[in-house]
PDB file of C-alpha atoms in Angstrom:
ATOM      1  CA  UNK A   3    -104.689  10.346 -51.601  1.00 54.00           C
ATOM      2  CA  UNK A   4    -103.707  12.674 -48.789  1.00 62.00           C
ATOM      3  CA  UNK A   5    -100.021  12.805 -47.749  1.00 62.00           C
ATOM      4  CA  UNK A   6    -100.949  11.698 -44.221  1.00 64.00           C
ATOM      5  CA  UNK A   7    -102.495   8.508 -45.623  1.00 64.00           C
ATOM      6  CA  UNK A   8     -99.372   7.682 -47.648  1.00 68.00           C
ATOM      7  CA  UNK A   9     -96.970   7.718 -44.719  1.00 65.00           C
ATOM      8  CA  UNK A  10     -98.173   4.474 -43.085  1.00 65.00           C
ATOM      9  CA  UNK A  11     -98.026   2.716 -46.458  1.00 68.00           C
ATOM     10  CA  UNK A  12     -94.495   3.921 -47.092  1.00 65.00           C
ATOM     11  CA  UNK A  13     -93.391   2.920 -43.600  1.00 59.00           C
ATOM     12  CA  UNK A  14     -94.959  -0.524 -43.981  1.00 66.00           C
ATOM     13  CA  UNK A  15     -93.162  -1.063 -47.287  1.00 65.00           C
ATOM     14  CA  UNK A  16     -89.870   0.053 -45.778  1.00 58.00           C
ATOM     15  CA  UNK A  17     -90.315  -2.276 -42.807  1.00 61.00           C
ATOM     16  CA  UNK A  18     -90.985  -5.221 -45.120  1.00 60.00           C
ATOM     17  CA  UNK A  19     -87.947  -4.421 -47.247  1.00 64.00           C
ATOM     18  CA  UNK A  20     -85.627  -4.095 -44.262  1.00 60.00           C
ATOM     19  CA  UNK A  21     -87.029  -7.240 -42.674  1.00 62.00           C
ATOM     20  CA  UNK A  22     -86.225  -9.193 -45.823  1.00 55.00           C
ATOM     21  CA  UNK A  23     -82.660  -7.874 -45.850  1.00 46.00           C
ATOM     22  CA  UNK A  24     -82.122  -8.899 -42.245  1.00 45.00           C
ATOM     23  CA  UNK A  25     -83.424 -12.396 -42.901  1.00 51.00           C
ATOM     24  CA  UNK A  26     -81.231 -12.835 -45.996  1.00 49.00           C
ATOM     25  CA  UNK A  27     -78.015 -11.495 -44.457  1.00 50.00           C
ATOM     26  CA  UNK A  28     -77.039 -14.464 -42.267  1.00 51.00           C
ATOM     27  CA  UNK A  29     -77.244 -16.934 -45.152  1.00 49.00           C
ATOM     28  CA  UNK A  30     -74.368 -15.235 -46.972  1.00 48.00           C
ATOM     29  CA  UNK A  31     -71.912 -16.121 -44.219  1.00 55.00           C
ATOM     30  CA  UNK A  32     -73.218 -19.672 -44.088  1.00 61.00           C
ATOM     31  CA  UNK A  33     -72.394 -20.070 -47.781  1.00 87.00           C
ATOM     32  CA  UNK A  34     -68.764 -19.085 -47.199  1.00 91.00           C
ATOM     33  CA  UNK A  35     -68.609 -21.538 -44.316  1.00 92.00           C
ATOM     34  CA  UNK A  36     -70.045 -24.305 -46.513  1.00 92.00           C
ATOM     35  CA  UNK A  37     -67.295 -23.637 -49.042  1.00 93.00           C
ATOM     36  CA  UNK A  38     -64.599 -23.665 -46.339  1.00 91.00           C
ATOM     37  CA  UNK A  39     -65.959 -26.896 -44.879  1.00 92.00           C
ATOM     38  CA  UNK A  40     -66.022 -28.546 -48.293  1.00 92.00           C
ATOM     39  CA  UNK A  41     -62.363 -27.649 -48.846  1.00 93.00           C
ATOM     40  CA  UNK A  42     -61.406 -28.854 -45.360  1.00 92.00           C
ATOM     41  CA  UNK A  43     -63.160 -32.179 -45.958  1.00 92.00           C
ATOM     42  CA  UNK A  44     -61.865 -32.848 -49.486  1.00 91.00           C
ATOM     43  CA  UNK A  45     -58.487 -31.067 -49.615  1.00 85.00           C
ATOM     44  CA  UNK A  46     -57.091 -31.227 -46.083  1.00 76.00           C
ATOM     45  CA  UNK A  47     -53.686 -29.813 -47.085  1.00 81.00           C
ATOM     46  CA  UNK A  48     -55.188 -26.507 -48.235  1.00 80.00           C
ATOM     47  CA  UNK A  49     -55.451 -23.866 -45.503  1.00 77.00           C
ATOM     48  CA  UNK A  50     -54.130 -20.505 -46.731  1.00 82.00           C
ATOM     49  CA  UNK A  51     -56.473 -18.268 -48.678  1.00 88.00           C
ATOM     50  CA  UNK A  52     -59.549 -20.490 -48.453  1.00 93.00           C
ATOM     51  CA  UNK A  53     -61.693 -17.852 -46.748  1.00 92.00           C
ATOM     52  CA  UNK A  54     -60.877 -15.191 -49.320  1.00 93.00           C
ATOM     53  CA  UNK A  55     -61.391 -17.595 -52.218  1.00 94.00           C
ATOM     54  CA  UNK A  56     -64.747 -18.683 -50.821  1.00 93.00           C
ATOM     55  CA  UNK A  57     -65.754 -15.063 -50.325  1.00 93.00           C
ATOM     56  CA  UNK A  58     -64.958 -14.399 -53.986  1.00 94.00           C
ATOM     57  CA  UNK A  59     -67.264 -17.268 -54.897  1.00 93.00           C
ATOM     58  CA  UNK A  60     -69.990 -15.966 -52.621  1.00 93.00           C
ATOM     59  CA  UNK A  61     -70.008 -12.546 -54.304  1.00 93.00           C
ATOM     60  CA  UNK A  62     -70.231 -14.188 -57.721  1.00 92.00           C
ATOM     61  CA  UNK A  63     -66.604 -14.240 -58.857  1.00 94.00           C
ATOM     62  CA  UNK A  64     -66.415 -17.984 -59.526  1.00 94.00           C
ATOM     63  CA  UNK A  65     -63.326 -17.670 -61.738  1.00 94.00           C
ATOM     64  CA  UNK A  66     -61.307 -16.049 -58.956  1.00 95.00           C
ATOM     65  CA  UNK A  67     -62.617 -18.544 -56.408  1.00 95.00           C
ATOM     66  CA  UNK A  68     -61.601 -21.521 -58.563  1.00 95.00           C
ATOM     67  CA  UNK A  69     -58.205 -20.081 -59.452  1.00 95.00           C
ATOM     68  CA  UNK A  70     -57.389 -19.166 -55.837  1.00 94.00           C
ATOM     69  CA  UNK A  71     -58.295 -22.593 -54.493  1.00 94.00           C
ATOM     70  CA  UNK A  72     -56.324 -24.381 -57.235  1.00 93.00           C
ATOM     71  CA  UNK A  73     -53.331 -22.112 -56.524  1.00 92.00           C
ATOM     72  CA  UNK A  74     -53.621 -23.000 -52.839  1.00 90.00           C
ATOM     73  CA  UNK A  75     -53.379 -26.693 -53.687  1.00 90.00           C
ATOM     74  CA  UNK A  76     -56.933 -27.935 -54.170  1.00 92.00           C
ATOM     75  CA  UNK A  77     -57.769 -30.015 -57.223  1.00 93.00           C
ATOM     76  CA  UNK A  78     -59.868 -28.439 -59.954  1.00 94.00           C
ATOM     77  CA  UNK A  79     -62.844 -30.637 -59.042  1.00 94.00           C
ATOM     78  CA  UNK A  80     -62.662 -29.753 -55.335  1.00 93.00           C
ATOM     79  CA  UNK A  81     -62.261 -26.053 -56.156  1.00 94.00           C
ATOM     80  CA  UNK A  82     -65.244 -26.077 -58.516  1.00 94.00           C
ATOM     81  CA  UNK A  83     -67.484 -27.871 -56.015  1.00 93.00           C
ATOM     82  CA  UNK A  84     -66.403 -25.665 -53.108  1.00 93.00           C
ATOM     83  CA  UNK A  85     -66.981 -22.491 -55.103  1.00 93.00           C
ATOM     84  CA  UNK A  86     -70.399 -23.794 -56.112  1.00 93.00           C
ATOM     85  CA  UNK A  87     -71.175 -24.319 -52.406  1.00 91.00           C
ATOM     86  CA  UNK A  88     -70.314 -20.679 -51.725  1.00 89.00           C
ATOM     87  CA  UNK A  89     -73.175 -19.377 -53.859  1.00 86.00           C
TER      88      UNK A  89
END
């Protein structure tokens, strides 16, 4: 295959890969918001550190998410469910 014939194929593959990343990016923030909303609905007294805890859950650190929410005053059940919503 000539190099000039490869370029369009490479560019098409790159465009598809970048398009998929753009489509997936907004959902990550929505997961953090779902976690925050769950905490607000089920543990109204908890306000400090919820965003950071939910972010930890979103990036896959469920242990830190749970521990941070429990330390902030959420019950273990609420923390576990909220962190699950962040994924």
